[in-house]
């Protein structure tokens, strides 16, 4: 009786018993202030939800008291008047790049932006080598007919569908031996480019222009981990760092939530904002049940911003400041060139992979073209490749060059089988075999002679 009497003043003033039990319809401290338009339900912090139009999110009085004037939340554009649908595929927009005036103008880097600008090396960085020495070619090793037959037998054994009859019955007509040459040129180069970049500022030390003038890109020390291996390294140019306010969140550290657009809540995807669902598939009105996902409110708290309407800035990671500096990108790469001197009947790829004898191997800052070699095509190709590597790209600095010549022995074996003359080749120091027209090359299941 006492409890009912305490509610009489509230009911007489137009307040329902439910509002009186909930504290006169007032929300507890720290919750979001919204007008009660339409049917409103309350299900804990962040669930003061409604089915009609709701105003944009505003921080509570306690939250506003905690924020400094510079940290006051700001949104970009207008906040929508209606709650948005839940969509798990909604992605945050890409942050816009800072304006050109965001970066400082420093010495030789005046006018530099965020796009990489290649810095050509000075002429003093290029070095020249000495002429190569004269190369002597030893005679190729000989190959007997029995050794040629054994090498062919090993090759036939590696192929399931090759018959063994021709190896046993063939008659050799002759074995001729000659050299095949493999020339290689490798040029190890370095390229540098510079650009402004930024990262979140966490209070790390800054090496700014007050410590001296920034050096040029080629004066920043950098060493590759290994020679003739491709690699990339990113280095900070000394005396170019500074701390600046984030251009994306205007140093507030937070931006508007991309899922709810600052409203702090979303329309329930289960009941489509109605607050109820049909119990049967026919859609009978009498079968309505309260939505178990939103508890009948038709709205759900945004889980991306947890109902606050704001999330941390992805550019500064909520810090509000960025560290800006000039970054030099050092790229090490190896240019490769090669030339094979061989008869047209033997594929060049076989000579590249075959074992042979090294006739010449040089390594210098700049190697000279081959000038005295019995195979004239090697001399011509050496001069052509070296000129291409040296003058092909003036934006790269040559660190090291190496060239080599290998001699691969090739034995051309001519034979007769069933009144037909055929040829196979034995090449390399390991006696590999190339027999493109072997007589008994047939598919599985066929009768082999």
Short mmCIF file of C-alpha atoms in Angstrom, two decimals:
data_model
loop_
_atom_site.label_atom_id
_atom_site.label_comp_id
_atom_site.label_asym_id
_atom_site.label_seq_id
_atom_site.Cartn_x
_atom_site.Cartn_y
_atom_site.Cartn_z
CA UNK A 1 0.00 0.00 0.00
CA UNK A 2 2.83 2.38 0.84
CA UNK A 3 4.55 1.58 -2.44
CA UNK A 4 1.39 2.34 -4.47
CA UNK A 5 0.82 5.57 -2.64
CA UNK A 6 4.28 6.79 -3.50
CA UNK A 7 3.42 6.49 -7.19
CA UNK A 8 0.18 8.54 -7.01
CA UNK A 9 1.90 11.93 -7.53
CA UNK A 10 3.73 10.59 -10.52
CA UNK A 11 0.59 9.11 -12.07
CA UNK A 12 -1.44 12.21 -11.40
CA UNK A 13 1.08 14.31 -13.30
CA UNK A 14 0.68 12.23 -16.43
CA UNK A 15 3.61 9.88 -15.77
CA UNK A 16 3.09 6.16 -16.20
CA UNK A 17 3.88 3.62 -13.52
CA UNK A 18 6.65 2.20 -15.71
CA UNK A 19 8.31 5.65 -15.96
CA UNK A 20 7.95 6.16 -12.23
CA UNK A 21 9.55 2.80 -11.56
CA UNK A 22 12.40 3.73 -13.89
CA UNK A 23 13.10 6.95 -12.02
CA UNK A 24 10.65 9.39 -13.54
CA UNK A 25 11.70 8.66 -17.12
CA UNK A 26 15.15 10.18 -16.61
CA UNK A 27 18.20 8.40 -17.88
CA UNK A 28 21.07 7.68 -15.57
CA UNK A 29 24.22 9.78 -15.68
CA UNK A 30 26.53 9.09 -18.62
CA UNK A 31 23.82 7.84 -20.99
CA UNK A 32 22.87 9.48 -24.27
CA UNK A 33 20.22 12.26 -24.12
CA UNK A 34 17.57 11.68 -26.77
CA UNK A 35 13.92 12.82 -26.98
CA UNK A 36 11.37 10.09 -26.49
CA UNK A 37 9.70 10.18 -29.88
CA UNK A 38 7.97 6.99 -30.98
CA UNK A 39 8.29 3.78 -28.99
CA UNK A 40 11.51 3.85 -26.96
CA UNK A 41 13.02 0.90 -25.08
CA UNK A 42 15.90 0.81 -22.65
CA UNK A 43 18.20 -2.20 -22.41
CA UNK A 44 21.34 -1.10 -20.60
CA UNK A 45 24.05 1.35 -21.55
CA UNK A 46 24.01 2.24 -25.22
CA UNK A 47 20.46 0.88 -25.83
CA UNK A 48 18.28 3.97 -25.48
CA UNK A 49 16.78 3.15 -28.84
CA UNK A 50 13.81 4.32 -30.84
CA UNK A 51 12.00 3.44 -34.04
CA UNK A 52 11.46 6.99 -35.31
CA UNK A 53 13.84 9.77 -36.28
CA UNK A 54 16.58 10.38 -33.73
CA UNK A 55 19.03 13.26 -33.39
CA UNK A 56 22.77 12.94 -33.95
CA UNK A 57 24.96 11.61 -31.20
CA UNK A 58 26.06 14.15 -28.61
CA UNK A 59 28.42 13.37 -25.70
CA UNK A 60 26.91 13.33 -22.24
CA UNK A 61 27.64 16.08 -19.74
CA UNK A 62 30.15 13.91 -17.90
CA UNK A 63 31.88 13.06 -21.16
CA UNK A 64 32.03 16.72 -22.23
CA UNK A 65 33.57 17.62 -18.90
CA UNK A 66 36.35 15.10 -19.47
CA UNK A 67 37.21 16.41 -22.95
CA UNK A 68 39.53 19.35 -23.43
CA UNK A 69 38.47 22.03 -25.92
CA UNK A 70 41.02 20.78 -28.46
CA UNK A 71 39.70 17.22 -28.09
CA UNK A 72 36.04 18.04 -28.68
CA UNK A 73 34.62 15.50 -31.17
CA UNK A 74 33.99 16.76 -34.66
CA UNK A 75 32.35 14.96 -37.57
CA UNK A 76 32.84 15.38 -41.29
CA UNK A 77 29.60 16.17 -43.07
CA UNK A 78 26.08 15.87 -41.74
CA UNK A 79 25.01 13.00 -39.53
CA UNK A 80 22.05 11.14 -41.12
CA UNK A 81 18.66 11.57 -39.45
CA UNK A 82 17.76 7.87 -39.73
CA UNK A 83 19.55 4.86 -38.31
CA UNK A 84 21.41 2.83 -40.92
CA UNK A 85 21.06 -0.88 -41.58
CA UNK A 86 23.57 -3.33 -40.17
CA UNK A 87 26.10 -4.22 -42.84
CA UNK A 88 29.16 -6.29 -41.99
CA UNK A 89 30.76 -5.43 -45.35
CA UNK A 90 30.96 -1.70 -44.67
CA UNK A 91 34.58 -0.61 -44.99
CA UNK A 92 36.10 2.60 -43.65
CA UNK A 93 36.91 5.16 -46.35
CA UNK A 94 40.50 5.63 -47.39
CA UNK A 95 42.06 8.64 -45.62
CA UNK A 96 42.84 11.54 -47.92
CA UNK A 97 46.53 12.43 -48.34
CA UNK A 98 47.73 15.59 -46.64
CA UNK A 99 47.95 18.79 -48.70
CA UNK A 100 51.22 19.93 -50.22
CA UNK A 101 51.59 22.66 -47.61
CA UNK A 102 51.59 20.02 -44.86
CA UNK A 103 55.30 19.27 -45.39
CA UNK A 104 58.25 21.57 -44.84
CA UNK A 105 60.55 22.92 -47.54
CA UNK A 106 64.06 21.74 -46.70
CA UNK A 107 67.17 22.61 -48.70
CA UNK A 108 67.64 20.37 -51.74
CA UNK A 109 64.26 18.73 -51.07
CA UNK A 110 62.19 21.85 -51.69
CA UNK A 111 58.92 21.04 -53.45
CA UNK A 112 59.15 17.33 -52.62
CA UNK A 113 55.84 15.48 -52.13
CA UNK A 114 54.75 11.97 -51.20
CA UNK A 115 55.55 10.53 -54.64
CA UNK A 116 58.95 8.87 -54.94
CA UNK A 117 61.41 11.00 -56.92
CA UNK A 118 64.46 9.18 -58.30
CA UNK A 119 67.78 10.78 -57.43
CA UNK A 120 70.45 10.11 -60.13
CA UNK A 121 73.95 9.41 -58.81
CA UNK A 122 76.76 11.87 -59.37
CA UNK A 123 79.33 11.18 -62.08
CA UNK A 124 81.98 10.65 -59.39
CA UNK A 125 80.14 7.57 -58.19
CA UNK A 126 80.76 5.70 -61.46
CA UNK A 127 84.00 3.69 -61.73
CA UNK A 128 85.83 2.15 -64.67
CA UNK A 129 87.56 -1.24 -64.89
CA UNK A 130 90.65 -2.60 -66.56
CA UNK A 131 90.81 -4.57 -69.83
CA UNK A 132 90.36 -8.33 -69.50
CA UNK A 133 93.23 -10.73 -69.96
CA UNK A 134 93.75 -13.14 -72.85
CA UNK A 135 91.96 -16.46 -72.39
CA UNK A 136 93.46 -19.83 -73.41
CA UNK A 137 91.05 -22.58 -74.41
CA UNK A 138 92.12 -26.15 -73.51
CA UNK A 139 91.26 -28.97 -75.93
CA UNK A 140 87.90 -30.68 -75.27
CA UNK A 141 87.91 -34.13 -73.65
CA UNK A 142 87.51 -37.10 -75.98
CA UNK A 143 84.60 -39.57 -75.98
CA UNK A 144 84.82 -43.16 -77.17
CA UNK A 145 81.96 -45.05 -78.82
CA UNK A 146 81.53 -47.30 -75.79
CA UNK A 147 81.23 -44.24 -73.51
CA UNK A 148 78.67 -42.74 -75.91
CA UNK A 149 76.64 -45.99 -75.88
CA UNK A 150 76.72 -46.12 -72.07
CA UNK A 151 75.58 -42.50 -71.80
CA UNK A 152 72.70 -43.20 -74.20
CA UNK A 153 71.73 -46.31 -72.21
CA UNK A 154 71.49 -44.25 -69.01
CA UNK A 155 69.28 -41.71 -70.77
CA UNK A 156 66.99 -44.47 -72.11
CA UNK A 157 66.70 -45.96 -68.61
CA UNK A 158 65.35 -42.65 -67.33
CA UNK A 159 62.42 -42.82 -69.80
CA UNK A 160 59.86 -45.56 -69.18
CA UNK A 161 58.57 -45.69 -72.76
CA UNK A 162 61.88 -45.71 -74.55
CA UNK A 163 62.91 -49.04 -76.00
CA UNK A 164 66.38 -50.49 -75.30
CA UNK A 165 66.76 -52.21 -78.68
CA UNK A 166 68.37 -49.28 -80.55
CA UNK A 167 71.03 -48.89 -77.85
CA UNK A 168 72.08 -52.49 -78.38
CA UNK A 169 71.79 -52.66 -82.20
CA UNK A 170 72.90 -49.21 -83.41
CA UNK A 171 76.12 -48.89 -85.44
CA UNK A 172 78.24 -45.77 -84.89
CA UNK A 173 79.30 -43.79 -87.92
CA UNK A 174 81.51 -41.36 -86.02
CA UNK A 175 81.89 -39.06 -82.99
CA UNK A 176 82.90 -35.41 -83.44
CA UNK A 177 83.84 -33.19 -80.49
CA UNK A 178 83.80 -29.40 -80.21
CA UNK A 179 83.36 -26.59 -77.67
CA UNK A 180 80.21 -24.68 -76.76
CA UNK A 181 80.73 -21.38 -74.90
CA UNK A 182 78.53 -19.73 -72.32
CA UNK A 183 79.20 -16.04 -71.55
CA UNK A 184 77.54 -14.36 -68.54
CA UNK A 185 77.55 -10.74 -67.33
CA UNK A 186 76.06 -9.64 -63.98
CA UNK A 187 75.85 -5.98 -62.95
CA UNK A 188 74.93 -5.13 -59.35
CA UNK A 189 73.24 -1.72 -59.24
CA UNK A 190 71.81 0.64 -56.65
CA UNK A 191 68.95 3.10 -57.14
CA UNK A 192 67.67 5.72 -54.69
CA UNK A 193 64.44 7.71 -54.51
CA UNK A 194 63.10 10.11 -51.88
CA UNK A 195 59.61 11.12 -50.71
CA UNK A 196 57.88 12.60 -47.69
CA UNK A 197 56.14 10.12 -45.42
CA UNK A 198 54.48 10.13 -42.02
CA UNK A 199 53.71 7.78 -39.13
CA UNK A 200 51.94 8.12 -35.74
CA UNK A 201 53.92 10.18 -33.29
CA UNK A 202 54.28 8.39 -29.94
CA UNK A 203 56.82 10.73 -28.41
CA UNK A 204 59.85 9.18 -30.10
CA UNK A 205 62.98 11.34 -30.55
CA UNK A 206 62.96 13.69 -33.55
CA UNK A 207 66.00 14.60 -35.64
CA UNK A 208 64.86 17.92 -37.08
CA UNK A 209 66.38 20.71 -39.19
CA UNK A 210 67.62 22.43 -36.03
CA UNK A 211 70.37 19.77 -35.88
CA UNK A 212 71.81 20.74 -39.25
CA UNK A 213 71.14 20.76 -42.97
CA UNK A 214 69.74 17.49 -44.37
CA UNK A 215 72.20 15.53 -46.56
CA UNK A 216 71.50 14.47 -50.12
CA UNK A 217 69.98 11.08 -50.83
CA UNK A 218 73.28 9.54 -51.95
CA UNK A 219 75.08 10.77 -48.81
CA UNK A 220 72.84 8.67 -46.52
CA UNK A 221 74.89 5.56 -45.61
CA UNK A 222 73.41 2.24 -46.75
CA UNK A 223 74.99 -1.16 -47.35
CA UNK A 224 73.44 -4.25 -48.98
CA UNK A 225 73.29 -7.44 -46.94
CA UNK A 226 74.67 -9.54 -49.80
CA UNK A 227 76.17 -8.80 -53.22
CA UNK A 228 74.24 -9.64 -56.40
CA UNK A 229 71.00 -10.18 -54.46
CA UNK A 230 67.89 -8.04 -54.95
CA UNK A 231 66.82 -6.12 -51.84
CA UNK A 232 65.03 -2.92 -50.74
CA UNK A 233 65.82 -0.76 -47.71
CA UNK A 234 63.96 2.27 -46.31
CA UNK A 235 65.99 4.89 -44.43
CA UNK A 236 65.17 8.20 -42.79
CA UNK A 237 67.07 11.20 -44.10
CA UNK A 238 68.77 12.88 -41.10
CA UNK A 239 67.58 16.33 -39.94
CA UNK A 240 64.17 16.14 -41.69
CA UNK A 241 61.82 14.91 -38.92
CA UNK A 242 59.16 17.00 -37.19
CA UNK A 243 55.86 16.49 -35.31
CA UNK A 244 52.66 17.87 -36.82
CA UNK A 245 48.95 17.72 -36.01
CA UNK A 246 47.12 14.94 -37.81
CA UNK A 247 45.48 16.22 -40.99
CA UNK A 248 42.78 13.52 -40.93
CA UNK A 249 41.27 14.05 -37.46
CA UNK A 250 42.53 17.62 -36.96
CA UNK A 251 44.54 16.44 -33.90
CA UNK A 252 41.40 15.20 -32.09
CA UNK A 253 42.48 11.57 -32.32
CA UNK A 254 38.99 10.36 -33.27
CA UNK A 255 36.81 10.42 -36.37
CA UNK A 256 33.18 9.62 -37.03
CA UNK A 257 32.33 5.91 -37.06
CA UNK A 258 31.94 4.61 -40.62
CA UNK A 259 29.40 1.94 -39.63
CA UNK A 260 26.76 4.08 -37.90
CA UNK A 261 27.88 7.48 -39.25
CA UNK A 262 28.08 8.90 -35.74
CA UNK A 263 24.65 7.80 -34.47
CA UNK A 264 25.96 5.07 -32.18
CA UNK A 265 23.32 2.54 -33.20
CA UNK A 266 22.10 0.59 -36.23
CA UNK A 267 18.81 -0.79 -37.46
CA UNK A 268 18.44 -4.44 -36.47
CA UNK A 269 19.14 -6.76 -39.39
CA UNK A 270 17.00 -9.56 -37.96
CA UNK A 271 13.68 -7.74 -37.77
CA UNK A 272 14.51 -4.89 -40.20
CA UNK A 273 13.84 -2.30 -37.47
CA UNK A 274 10.30 -3.54 -36.63
CA UNK A 275 11.14 -5.07 -33.26
CA UNK A 276 9.17 -8.23 -33.95
CA UNK A 277 9.22 -11.25 -36.23
CA UNK A 278 6.59 -13.63 -37.55
CA UNK A 279 6.43 -16.98 -35.78
CA UNK A 280 5.33 -18.85 -38.93
CA UNK A 281 6.23 -18.58 -42.60
CA UNK A 282 2.78 -17.30 -43.61
CA UNK A 283 3.25 -13.94 -41.92
CA UNK A 284 0.16 -14.05 -39.72
CA UNK A 285 -0.23 -10.91 -37.65
CA UNK A 286 -1.33 -12.82 -34.55
CA UNK A 287 1.93 -14.79 -34.61
CA UNK A 288 4.25 -11.86 -33.92
CA UNK A 289 7.04 -12.45 -31.42
CA UNK A 290 9.58 -10.04 -30.00
CA UNK A 291 12.87 -10.02 -31.89
CA UNK A 292 15.48 -11.89 -29.86
CA UNK A 293 18.34 -9.95 -31.43
CA UNK A 294 17.28 -6.41 -30.50
CA UNK A 295 14.80 -7.34 -27.69
CA UNK A 296 11.96 -5.58 -29.48
CA UNK A 297 13.63 -2.18 -29.89
CA UNK A 298 14.40 -2.51 -33.60
CA UNK A 299 17.83 -1.00 -33.01
CA UNK A 300 21.21 -2.32 -31.85
CA UNK A 301 24.26 -0.61 -30.48
CA UNK A 302 27.04 -0.19 -33.03
CA UNK A 303 29.79 -2.63 -32.11
CA UNK A 304 32.43 -0.72 -34.06
CA UNK A 305 32.28 2.41 -31.91
CA UNK A 306 30.47 0.74 -28.93
CA UNK A 307 27.73 3.35 -29.15
CA UNK A 308 30.01 6.39 -28.88
CA UNK A 309 29.72 7.41 -32.53
CA UNK A 310 33.47 7.85 -32.87
CA UNK A 311 36.48 5.60 -33.44
CA UNK A 312 40.21 6.14 -33.24
CA UNK A 313 41.79 7.84 -36.23
CA UNK A 314 43.48 5.26 -38.43
CA UNK A 315 46.15 7.72 -39.57
CA UNK A 316 47.53 8.79 -36.19
CA UNK A 317 46.14 5.76 -34.26
CA UNK A 318 44.33 8.08 -31.86
CA UNK A 319 47.45 10.05 -30.96
CA UNK A 320 46.45 13.27 -32.72
CA UNK A 321 49.97 13.92 -34.02
CA UNK A 322 52.16 12.59 -36.82
CA UNK A 323 55.87 12.31 -37.31
CA UNK A 324 56.84 13.58 -40.78
CA UNK A 325 60.21 12.91 -42.36
CA UNK A 326 61.85 12.36 -45.74
CA UNK A 327 62.40 8.70 -46.52
CA UNK A 328 65.00 7.44 -48.97
CA UNK A 329 64.22 4.13 -50.68
CA UNK A 330 67.36 2.19 -51.61
CA UNK A 331 66.85 -0.55 -54.20
CA UNK A 332 69.57 -3.07 -55.03
CA UNK A 333 69.08 -5.09 -58.21
CA UNK A 334 71.15 -7.33 -60.47
CA UNK A 335 71.08 -6.99 -64.24
CA UNK A 336 71.81 -10.25 -66.02
CA UNK A 337 72.99 -10.91 -69.56
CA UNK A 338 74.28 -14.05 -71.27
CA UNK A 339 75.22 -15.42 -74.65
CA UNK A 340 75.64 -19.02 -75.85
CA UNK A 341 77.83 -20.06 -78.80
CA UNK A 342 76.51 -23.41 -80.03
CA UNK A 343 75.39 -25.26 -83.14
CA UNK A 344 71.74 -24.53 -84.05
CA UNK A 345 70.73 -28.18 -83.56
CA UNK A 346 71.44 -28.17 -79.80
CA UNK A 347 69.14 -25.93 -77.70
CA UNK A 348 70.94 -23.12 -75.88
CA UNK A 349 69.07 -23.87 -72.65
CA UNK A 350 70.91 -27.20 -72.38
CA UNK A 351 74.28 -25.44 -72.53
CA UNK A 352 73.24 -22.93 -69.84
CA UNK A 353 72.46 -25.71 -67.36
CA UNK A 354 75.28 -28.10 -68.32
CA UNK A 355 78.50 -28.44 -66.36
CA UNK A 356 81.65 -27.12 -67.96
CA UNK A 357 85.09 -25.63 -67.43
CA UNK A 358 85.45 -21.98 -66.37
CA UNK A 359 87.80 -20.22 -68.79
CA UNK A 360 87.45 -16.65 -67.50
CA UNK A 361 85.98 -15.12 -64.34
CA UNK A 362 86.39 -11.43 -63.51
CA UNK A 363 84.86 -9.20 -60.83
CA UNK A 364 85.50 -5.47 -60.62
CA UNK A 365 83.76 -2.15 -60.14
CA UNK A 366 83.59 -1.99 -63.94
CA UNK A 367 84.72 -4.85 -66.17
CA UNK A 368 86.05 -4.27 -69.66
CA UNK A 369 84.63 -5.99 -72.76
CA UNK A 370 86.17 -9.27 -73.93
CA UNK A 371 88.58 -8.35 -76.72
CA UNK A 372 90.76 -11.41 -77.36
CA UNK A 373 88.73 -14.61 -77.60
CA UNK A 374 88.68 -17.24 -80.36
CA UNK A 375 84.89 -17.08 -80.68
CA UNK A 376 84.31 -13.63 -82.19
CA UNK A 377 80.61 -13.63 -81.29
CA UNK A 378 81.56 -13.69 -77.58
CA UNK A 379 83.60 -10.49 -78.00
CA UNK A 380 80.80 -8.75 -79.87
CA UNK A 381 78.13 -9.79 -77.37
CA UNK A 382 80.31 -8.82 -74.40
CA UNK A 383 80.70 -5.26 -75.71
CA UNK A 384 76.97 -5.02 -76.42
CA UNK A 385 75.87 -6.25 -72.97
CA UNK A 386 78.35 -4.07 -71.07
CA UNK A 387 77.21 -0.93 -72.92
CA UNK A 388 73.59 -1.82 -72.24
CA UNK A 389 74.18 -2.28 -68.51
CA UNK A 390 76.30 0.85 -68.12
CA UNK A 391 74.40 3.33 -70.26
CA UNK A 392 70.95 1.76 -70.16
CA UNK A 393 69.84 3.58 -66.99
CA UNK A 394 71.64 6.71 -65.82
CA UNK A 395 69.58 6.79 -62.61
CA UNK A 396 71.38 3.75 -61.19
CA UNK A 397 74.82 3.48 -59.66
CA UNK A 398 76.94 0.46 -60.59
CA UNK A 399 78.40 -1.11 -57.46
CA UNK A 400 80.03 -4.20 -58.94
CA UNK A 401 80.27 -6.20 -62.15
CA UNK A 402 81.30 -9.75 -62.90
CA UNK A 403 81.66 -11.70 -66.13
CA UNK A 404 82.57 -15.30 -66.88
CA UNK A 405 83.09 -17.67 -69.80
CA UNK A 406 82.47 -21.39 -69.53
CA UNK A 407 83.47 -24.07 -72.01
CA UNK A 408 81.04 -27.00 -72.34
CA UNK A 409 82.26 -30.06 -74.31
CA UNK A 410 79.80 -31.31 -76.92
CA UNK A 411 80.09 -34.70 -78.67
CA UNK A 412 77.97 -35.23 -81.78
CA UNK A 413 77.40 -38.97 -82.24
CA UNK A 414 76.22 -40.16 -85.66
CA UNK A 415 74.86 -43.71 -86.01
CA UNK A 416 72.85 -46.07 -88.23
CA UNK A 417 69.81 -48.02 -87.10
CA UNK A 418 67.71 -50.07 -89.55
CA UNK A 419 69.27 -48.32 -92.53
CA UNK A 420 68.46 -44.88 -91.09
CA UNK A 421 71.12 -42.40 -90.08
CA UNK A 422 70.43 -40.49 -86.87
CA UNK A 423 72.31 -38.27 -84.42
CA UNK A 424 72.38 -37.74 -80.66
CA UNK A 425 74.55 -35.46 -78.55
CA UNK A 426 76.52 -36.05 -75.36
CA UNK A 427 77.38 -32.76 -73.66
CA UNK A 428 78.78 -31.45 -70.40
CA UNK A 429 81.29 -32.91 -68.00
CA UNK A 430 78.55 -35.17 -66.57
CA UNK A 431 77.80 -36.61 -70.06
CA UNK A 432 74.18 -35.61 -70.42
CA UNK A 433 72.38 -36.85 -73.56
CA UNK A 434 70.10 -35.07 -76.02
CA UNK A 435 68.40 -37.47 -78.48
CA UNK A 436 65.36 -35.78 -80.05
CA UNK A 437 64.91 -38.42 -82.80
CA UNK A 438 65.57 -41.59 -80.82
CA UNK A 439 63.99 -44.49 -82.81
CA UNK A 440 61.87 -46.08 -80.05
CA UNK A 441 60.16 -43.14 -78.38
CA UNK A 442 56.58 -44.41 -77.94
CA UNK A 443 53.68 -44.04 -75.55
CA UNK A 444 52.77 -46.37 -72.69
CA UNK A 445 51.09 -49.58 -73.81
CA UNK A 446 52.74 -49.68 -77.23
CA UNK A 447 54.96 -52.54 -78.31
CA UNK A 448 58.57 -51.40 -78.31
CA UNK A 449 61.29 -52.97 -80.44
#
